[in-house]
Short mmCIF file of C-alpha atoms and ligand atoms in Angstrom, two decimals:
data_model
loop_
_atom_site.label_atom_id
_atom_site.label_comp_id
_atom_site.label_asym_id
_atom_site.label_seq_id
_atom_site.Cartn_x
_atom_site.Cartn_y
_atom_site.Cartn_z
CA MET A 162 97.75 87.78 92.67
CA GLY A 163 96.98 91.58 91.99
CA TYR A 164 94.68 93.85 93.73
CA LEU A 165 92.14 96.51 92.83
CA ALA A 166 92.51 99.60 94.69
CA THR A 167 91.61 103.54 94.43
CA LEU A 168 94.30 106.13 93.91
CA ILE A 169 92.89 109.69 94.80
CA PRO A 170 96.08 111.75 93.98
CA GLY A 171 94.45 114.94 95.54
CA ASP A 172 95.76 118.16 94.46
CA GLY A 173 98.87 120.49 95.72
CA ILE A 174 101.70 118.44 96.35
CA GLY A 175 99.14 115.20 96.47
CA PRO A 176 99.91 114.15 92.77
CA GLU A 177 103.54 114.44 93.45
CA VAL A 178 103.59 112.19 96.51
CA ALA A 179 101.09 109.89 95.16
CA GLU A 180 103.48 109.20 91.87
CA ALA A 181 106.34 108.70 94.04
CA THR A 182 104.23 106.22 96.34
CA VAL A 183 102.74 104.21 93.31
CA ARG A 184 106.45 103.82 92.09
CA ALA A 185 107.81 102.55 95.35
CA VAL A 186 104.79 100.06 95.95
CA LYS A 187 105.49 98.57 92.41
CA ALA A 188 108.81 98.12 93.25
CA THR A 189 107.81 95.49 96.11
CA GLY A 190 106.37 93.40 93.48
CA VAL A 191 102.84 93.42 94.79
CA VAL A 192 100.64 94.22 91.76
CA ILE A 193 97.89 96.72 92.19
CA ASP A 194 95.53 97.87 89.58
CA TRP A 195 94.87 101.20 90.43
CA GLU A 196 91.43 102.88 89.57
CA HIS A 197 92.27 106.74 89.18
CA ALA A 198 89.65 109.12 91.10
CA GLU A 199 90.53 113.05 90.33
CA LEU A 200 89.61 115.19 93.17
CA SER A 201 90.63 118.46 94.16
CA GLY A 202 89.45 121.78 95.46
CA ARG A 203 88.77 123.06 92.08
CA ILE A 204 86.90 119.87 91.07
CA ILE A 205 84.65 120.00 94.09
CA GLU A 206 83.81 124.16 93.56
CA ARG A 207 82.92 122.98 89.86
CA CYS A 208 80.78 120.05 90.72
CA GLY A 209 79.08 121.85 93.69
CA ARG A 210 79.66 118.73 96.01
CA ASP A 211 81.88 118.08 98.93
CA LEU A 212 82.46 114.53 97.61
CA PRO A 213 81.68 113.99 93.84
CA GLU A 214 79.98 110.46 93.34
CA HIS A 215 82.91 109.19 90.97
CA VAL A 216 85.27 108.85 94.20
CA ILE A 217 82.33 107.36 96.44
CA GLU A 218 81.69 104.99 93.32
CA SER A 219 84.87 104.17 93.17
CA LEU A 220 85.74 103.15 96.66
CA GLU A 221 82.41 101.43 96.99
CA ARG A 222 83.76 99.16 94.57
CA THR A 223 87.29 98.60 95.39
CA ARG A 224 86.96 99.22 99.23
CA VAL A 225 90.29 100.42 99.55
CA GLY A 226 92.08 103.79 98.77
CA LEU A 227 95.17 105.59 98.79
CA LYS A 228 94.65 109.28 98.86
CA GLY A 229 96.56 112.24 98.73
CA PRO A 230 95.85 115.84 100.35
CA VAL A 231 92.92 117.77 99.01
CA THR A 232 92.61 121.52 99.48
CA THR A 233 89.54 122.76 101.89
CA PRO A 234 88.69 126.35 102.05
CA VAL A 235 88.80 128.06 105.65
CA ALA A 236 85.69 129.37 106.73
CA GLY A 237 82.66 129.27 104.06
CA GLY A 238 82.91 126.98 101.11
CA PHE A 239 82.36 123.23 100.88
CA GLN A 240 82.78 120.80 103.86
CA SER A 241 85.94 119.07 104.00
CA VAL A 242 86.26 116.24 101.64
CA ASN A 243 88.10 114.13 104.27
CA VAL A 244 85.30 114.75 106.69
CA ALA A 245 82.28 113.84 104.09
CA LEU A 246 84.40 110.61 102.97
CA ARG A 247 84.92 109.25 106.62
CA LYS A 248 81.14 109.94 107.19
CA ARG A 249 79.87 108.71 103.96
CA LEU A 250 82.17 105.37 103.99
CA ASP A 251 81.62 105.05 107.86
CA LEU A 252 85.44 105.17 108.11
CA PHE A 253 85.09 105.55 112.01
CA ALA A 254 88.44 104.75 113.01
CA ASN A 255 91.58 107.02 112.52
CA PHE A 256 94.90 105.34 112.98
CA ARG A 257 98.16 106.86 113.23
CA PRO A 258 101.21 105.18 113.97
CA VAL A 259 104.18 107.79 115.05
CA ARG A 260 107.34 106.33 115.24
CA THR A 261 111.01 107.75 115.39
CA LEU A 262 112.96 107.14 112.10
CA PRO A 263 116.33 105.80 112.54
CA GLY A 264 118.86 108.33 111.90
CA LEU A 265 116.51 111.41 111.65
CA LYS A 266 117.84 114.42 113.34
CA THR A 267 114.96 116.01 115.15
CA ARG A 268 114.56 118.01 118.52
CA HIS A 269 113.59 114.91 120.26
CA SER A 270 115.95 112.52 118.29
CA ASP A 271 117.15 111.30 121.95
CA VAL A 272 114.11 109.59 122.86
CA PHE A 273 112.49 106.69 120.74
CA VAL A 274 108.81 107.48 119.84
CA ASP A 275 106.65 104.67 118.93
CA ILE A 276 103.12 105.67 119.38
CA VAL A 277 99.74 104.60 117.93
CA MET A 278 96.86 106.90 117.85
CA PHE A 279 93.13 105.88 117.62
CA ARG A 280 90.77 108.97 117.10
CA GLU A 281 87.40 108.42 116.44
CA ASN A 282 86.30 109.61 113.13
CA THR A 283 82.81 110.55 112.60
CA GLU A 284 81.41 112.67 115.30
CA ASP A 285 82.45 115.50 117.95
CA LEU A 286 82.79 118.93 116.73
CA TYR A 287 83.21 117.58 113.04
CA ALA A 288 79.78 116.71 113.06
CA GLY A 289 79.46 120.06 111.13
CA LEU A 290 76.35 121.27 113.36
CA GLU A 291 77.27 125.06 113.44
CA HIS A 292 74.21 127.69 113.77
CA GLU A 293 74.15 131.15 113.75
CA VAL A 294 71.54 132.03 116.90
CA VAL A 295 71.66 135.51 116.15
CA THR A 296 73.95 137.68 114.13
CA ASP A 297 77.49 137.33 115.57
CA VAL A 298 76.67 134.56 117.79
CA VAL A 299 77.62 130.78 116.71
CA THR A 300 77.06 127.49 118.22
CA SER A 301 79.02 124.47 116.97
CA LEU A 302 77.56 121.27 118.59
CA LYS A 303 79.88 118.45 119.82
CA VAL A 304 78.32 115.29 119.54
CA ILE A 305 79.44 112.12 121.62
CA THR A 306 77.35 109.31 121.20
CA ARG A 307 77.99 105.86 123.01
CA ARG A 308 77.95 103.92 119.80
CA ALA A 309 80.85 105.51 118.31
CA SER A 310 82.72 105.99 121.52
CA THR A 311 82.49 102.14 122.68
CA ARG A 312 83.26 101.21 118.85
CA ILE A 313 86.56 103.41 118.78
CA ALA A 314 87.55 102.07 122.17
CA ARG A 315 87.01 98.30 121.19
CA TYR A 316 89.25 99.09 117.87
CA ALA A 317 92.20 100.29 120.29
CA PHE A 318 91.80 97.99 122.77
CA GLU A 319 91.90 94.72 120.06
CA TYR A 320 94.73 96.38 118.38
CA ALA A 321 96.50 96.47 121.64
CA ARG A 322 95.80 92.99 122.49
CA ARG A 323 96.54 91.81 118.76
CA GLU A 324 100.15 93.69 118.84
CA GLY A 325 101.20 93.17 122.40
CA ARG A 326 100.78 96.62 123.62
CA GLN A 327 100.81 97.52 127.28
CA TRP A 328 99.24 100.79 127.85
CA ILE A 329 96.16 102.78 126.65
CA HIS A 330 95.85 106.53 127.73
CA ALA A 331 92.32 107.85 127.09
CA ILE A 332 92.45 111.60 126.33
CA HIS A 333 89.36 114.01 127.35
CA LYS A 334 88.50 117.11 128.91
CA ALA A 335 85.86 115.48 131.03
CA ASN A 336 86.43 118.45 133.76
CA ILE A 337 85.01 120.85 131.57
CA MET A 338 82.67 118.91 129.25
CA LYS A 339 81.54 116.57 131.66
CA LEU A 340 78.51 114.95 130.14
CA GLY A 341 80.32 114.73 126.33
CA ASP A 342 83.80 113.76 127.31
CA GLY A 343 82.20 112.06 130.58
CA LEU A 344 80.38 109.66 128.05
CA PHE A 345 83.52 109.09 126.02
CA LEU A 346 85.31 108.18 129.14
CA ARG A 347 82.45 106.08 130.58
CA CYS A 348 82.37 103.94 127.21
CA CYS A 349 86.28 103.61 127.49
CA ARG A 350 86.30 102.45 131.08
CA GLU A 351 83.47 99.83 130.26
CA VAL A 352 85.64 98.27 127.41
CA ALA A 353 89.07 98.62 129.35
CA GLN A 354 87.36 96.03 131.79
CA GLU A 355 87.46 93.37 129.15
CA TYR A 356 90.84 93.82 128.36
CA PRO A 357 92.71 93.24 131.79
CA GLU A 358 95.88 92.58 130.61
CA ILE A 359 96.19 95.93 129.05
CA LYS A 360 96.84 98.94 131.39
CA TYR A 361 94.41 101.99 131.10
CA LYS A 362 95.02 105.58 132.09
CA GLU A 363 93.11 108.54 131.53
CA LEU A 364 94.76 112.07 130.92
CA ILE A 365 93.24 115.67 130.45
CA VAL A 366 94.31 116.86 126.87
CA ASP A 367 96.03 119.92 127.84
CA ASN A 368 98.39 117.76 130.23
CA ALA A 369 98.66 115.00 127.68
CA SER A 370 99.93 117.67 125.40
CA MET A 371 102.79 118.79 127.65
CA GLN A 372 103.71 115.30 128.77
CA MET A 373 103.78 114.33 125.05
CA VAL A 374 106.71 117.03 124.57
CA MET A 375 108.27 116.52 127.63
CA ARG A 376 108.26 112.70 128.08
CA PRO A 377 106.94 111.23 124.62
CA GLU A 378 108.52 107.60 125.65
CA ILE A 379 105.29 107.43 128.60
CA PHE A 380 103.19 106.97 125.74
CA ASP A 381 102.04 103.67 124.09
CA VAL A 382 98.83 103.57 122.33
CA LEU A 383 96.20 106.86 122.69
CA LEU A 384 92.50 106.55 122.49
CA MET A 385 90.89 109.92 121.51
CA PRO A 386 87.77 111.74 120.38
CA ASN A 387 87.67 113.46 117.10
CA LEU A 388 89.24 116.88 117.69
CA TYR A 389 91.87 115.91 120.38
CA GLY A 390 93.00 113.29 118.26
CA ASP A 391 93.74 115.70 115.15
CA ILE A 392 95.25 118.04 117.12
CA VAL A 393 97.38 115.85 119.11
CA SER A 394 98.37 113.36 116.47
CA ASP A 395 99.95 116.48 114.80
CA LEU A 396 101.76 117.58 117.74
CA ALA A 397 103.34 113.93 117.74
CA ALA A 398 104.06 114.05 114.33
CA GLY A 399 106.15 117.19 115.06
CA LEU A 400 108.75 114.94 117.55
CA VAL A 401 109.51 112.59 114.55
CA GLY A 402 110.28 114.93 112.11
CA GLY A 403 106.91 116.83 110.87
CA LEU A 404 104.29 116.20 108.76
CA GLY A 405 106.14 115.02 105.72
CA ILE A 406 106.74 111.70 107.78
CA VAL A 407 103.76 110.51 109.20
CA PRO A 408 101.18 107.87 107.89
CA GLY A 409 97.47 107.53 108.51
CA ALA A 410 94.37 105.27 108.05
CA ASN A 411 90.81 105.43 107.79
CA LEU A 412 89.06 102.31 108.31
CA GLY A 413 85.80 101.21 108.46
CA GLU A 414 83.65 97.49 108.83
CA ARG A 415 84.11 97.31 104.95
CA HIS A 416 86.40 100.23 103.58
CA ALA A 417 89.78 101.37 104.22
CA VAL A 418 91.38 104.65 103.17
CA PHE A 419 95.14 105.28 103.76
CA GLU A 420 96.43 109.00 103.51
CA ALA A 421 99.10 110.88 104.91
CA VAL A 422 98.42 113.27 108.03
CA HIS A 423 99.67 116.24 105.82
CA GLY A 424 97.62 118.40 103.80
CA SER A 425 98.32 120.10 100.10
CA ALA A 426 101.01 122.17 101.22
CA PRO A 427 100.33 124.88 98.59
CA ASP A 428 103.55 126.65 99.65
CA ILE A 429 106.01 124.04 98.05
CA ALA A 430 103.42 122.55 95.55
CA GLY A 431 104.73 121.75 92.02
CA ARG A 432 108.37 122.50 93.06
CA GLY A 433 109.27 118.67 93.04
CA VAL A 434 110.57 118.95 96.87
CA ALA A 435 107.58 117.19 98.91
CA ASN A 436 108.51 114.53 101.07
CA PRO A 437 106.80 111.24 100.34
CA THR A 438 107.55 109.49 103.01
CA ALA A 439 104.13 109.73 104.79
CA LEU A 440 102.30 108.33 101.99
CA MET A 441 104.97 105.85 101.36
CA GLN A 442 104.19 104.89 105.18
CA SER A 443 100.77 104.77 104.53
CA ALA A 444 101.09 102.47 101.59
CA VAL A 445 103.01 100.33 104.20
CA LEU A 446 99.74 100.28 106.10
CA MET A 447 97.71 99.40 103.02
CA LEU A 448 99.90 96.38 102.15
CA ASN A 449 99.63 95.18 105.46
CA TYR A 450 95.77 95.50 105.33
CA LEU A 451 95.83 93.87 102.17
CA GLY A 452 97.56 91.08 103.75
CA GLU A 453 101.16 91.55 102.15
CA LYS A 454 103.07 91.60 105.39
CA ALA A 455 106.33 90.71 103.52
CA ALA A 456 106.06 93.55 101.08
CA ALA A 457 105.02 95.93 103.78
CA ARG A 458 108.03 95.07 105.86
CA ARG A 459 110.40 95.29 102.96
CA LEU A 460 109.02 98.96 101.99
CA GLN A 461 109.09 100.03 105.37
CA GLN A 462 113.10 98.83 105.82
CA ALA A 463 113.94 100.26 102.21
CA VAL A 464 112.59 103.87 103.62
CA GLU A 465 114.05 103.41 107.03
CA LEU A 466 117.63 102.41 105.21
CA VAL A 467 117.32 105.82 103.33
CA TYR A 468 116.69 107.68 106.59
CA ALA A 469 119.89 105.78 108.25
CA ALA A 470 121.97 106.41 105.46
CA GLY A 471 121.07 110.53 105.63
CA ARG A 472 121.41 111.15 102.29
CA SER A 473 118.85 111.58 99.60
CA LEU A 474 116.47 113.19 102.05
CA THR A 475 113.98 116.03 101.07
CA PRO A 476 114.50 119.72 102.46
CA ASP A 477 111.50 119.43 105.22
CA VAL A 478 113.78 116.82 106.79
CA GLY A 479 117.16 118.82 106.39
CA GLY A 480 118.39 117.35 103.11
CA SER A 481 118.54 118.87 99.80
CA ALA A 482 117.00 115.95 97.46
CA SER A 483 114.11 115.89 95.49
CA THR A 484 110.72 113.90 95.80
CA THR A 485 112.39 111.94 92.86
CA GLU A 486 115.95 111.66 94.28
CA PHE A 487 114.45 110.28 97.45
CA THR A 488 111.77 107.82 95.77
CA ASP A 489 114.79 106.39 93.52
CA ALA A 490 116.87 105.73 96.68
CA VAL A 491 113.94 104.11 98.41
CA ILE A 492 113.76 101.75 95.37
CA GLY A 493 117.09 101.12 95.02
CA SER A 494 117.25 100.24 98.44
CA LEU A 495 114.29 97.62 97.96
CA GLU A 496 116.02 96.14 95.21
CA ARG A 497 119.05 95.85 96.92
CA GLY A 498 117.14 94.18 99.69
CA SER A 499 115.40 91.53 97.79
P1 LIG B 749 99.98 121.37 105.18
O1 LIG B 749 99.94 119.98 105.81
O2 LIG B 749 99.41 121.32 103.74
O3 LIG B 749 101.29 122.15 105.37
C1 LIG B 749 101.85 122.57 106.93
C2 LIG B 749 103.47 122.95 106.29
O4 LIG B 749 104.06 121.41 106.54
C3 LIG B 749 103.96 123.56 105.05
O5 LIG B 749 105.11 124.26 105.34
C4 LIG B 749 103.95 122.13 104.29
O6 LIG B 749 104.99 122.91 103.32
C5 LIG B 749 104.58 121.40 105.02
N1 LIG B 749 104.59 120.08 104.49
C6 LIG B 749 103.20 119.34 104.54
N2 LIG B 749 103.21 118.21 103.79
C7 LIG B 749 104.82 118.00 103.69
C8 LIG B 749 105.43 117.02 102.67
N3 LIG B 749 105.05 115.88 102.23
N4 LIG B 749 106.87 117.51 102.50
C9 LIG B 749 107.17 118.43 102.79
N5 LIG B 749 106.81 119.41 103.60
C10 LIG B 749 105.35 119.03 103.96
O7 LIG B 749 98.94 122.08 106.11
P2 LIG B 749 98.15 123.57 105.78
O8 LIG B 749 98.81 124.42 104.87
O9 LIG B 749 97.48 123.89 107.10
O10 LIG B 749 96.75 123.22 104.55
C11 LIG B 749 96.75 123.09 103.47
C12 LIG B 749 95.69 122.60 102.71
O11 LIG B 749 95.71 121.21 102.81
C13 LIG B 749 94.13 123.18 103.54
O12 LIG B 749 93.48 123.51 102.57
C14 LIG B 749 93.97 122.14 104.14
O13 LIG B 749 92.55 122.12 104.45
C15 LIG B 749 94.22 120.88 103.76
N6 LIG B 749 94.60 119.81 104.24
C16 LIG B 749 94.14 118.47 103.71
C17 LIG B 749 94.37 117.44 104.10
C18 LIG B 749 93.91 115.93 103.66
O14 LIG B 749 93.36 116.11 102.53
N7 LIG B 749 93.99 114.98 104.50
C19 LIG B 749 94.82 117.38 105.54
C20 LIG B 749 95.24 118.66 106.21
C21 LIG B 749 95.09 119.88 105.44
#
C-alpha cells in the first residue's frame, strides 16, 4: 500500500538531506507518494507570510510531513516558520529521542545515552508576545496554561507506559517562575498520579543541564515546557554526536510533522557534506507512525550498521564521506539486510 505525505525540503542543507532520506525510505520498499511543498527563507519573504498557504494545504490533506530546516532571520523579519506551523496545526507535542549510535566516538561514548524528550510545543516564551513598553524596554510574555501542560504531560506518561519506560523527570524553574512553572509542575504531578508504575521526579533546569553532562545515563524520559525543552534537547544531542544525528517529531491530534533538530547549516550548505542521519532517523519515526514498524526497524538498523562499521561517515562525525556516499552505504546495508 502507498502513503501520501508532504515533503518540505526547506533550504540550506535541507534539500540535500531530504533527497538522501527519500532515497533511503524508498529502499525500505515502503511506497510513499511525496507531495513537494517548497519552503525557504526567501519564499517566505517573497510571499510576506510566515507560513505560505500551499504548505498548510498540503499538510492538511496528507496529515503527515517530513520537513527539512528553514532559515529564520534572527531579530526582526518573519516569525519562525516552525513555530507558525506548530501553532497552526496544533502540533502540541515535540518528541525527540536521543540515543547513542553504536561505534560513534564522542566525548561521552563510554556511556549509553537513551533519553526521550517531550517538549510542549505551542506556548511558553514561544507565544511570540513581545512588546516594547517604552523605548529600550521590552517585555516577552511567557504563557503557561493548564490545558497545554496537562496535554503534554499525559502524552509523555502514555508514551512511558506504552514503551515500558521507568522514569519521568519534569524540568522547571519554579523556584523563580513560581506561577508559570508552578502551574506546569502542578499539572505534571496531577497526571503522574494516574501512572503509579512510572517513577516521577522534578529537577530545576540548571541542575538538570549539569546532571545531563555529568551523568546522562540517569535520565529516561524528560517532560519540559517549550524553552527548556529546546535548549536541553540540543544539549542532549551534543552528547551523542551533535545535531547531524538527532531526529524529532511534532505531533498533534490529527497531524504529524517529522523533522531533524538541526537548522539549515548555511556554513556547509551546497558542499555535499551534510549528515542526513538526523532526517533519516526522523523518517524512522515517521515509518513507525504510519504503522510500518518492520521498515522502520530495518532503516534504523541499516543506519546503525554504517555507524558501527565506522566507514562512510560524514565530516561532522569524524569521517570524510559525502552525503551521497553515506546514503549509498545505508542503502547498501538495507539491501544486504533484507
Ligand atoms: P544549525 O543547526 O543550522 O547549525 C549549527 C552547526 O551544526 C553548524 O556548524 C552546522 O554546520 C552543523 N550542522 C547542523 N546540521 C548538520 C548536519 N545535518 N550535518 C552536518 N553538520 C550539521 O544552527 P544555526 O546555525 O543556529 O541555524 C541556521 C539557520 O537554521 C537559522 O536561520 C535558524 O533559524 C535555522 N533553524 C531552523 C530550524 C528548523 O527549520 N527546524 C531549526 C534550527 C535552526
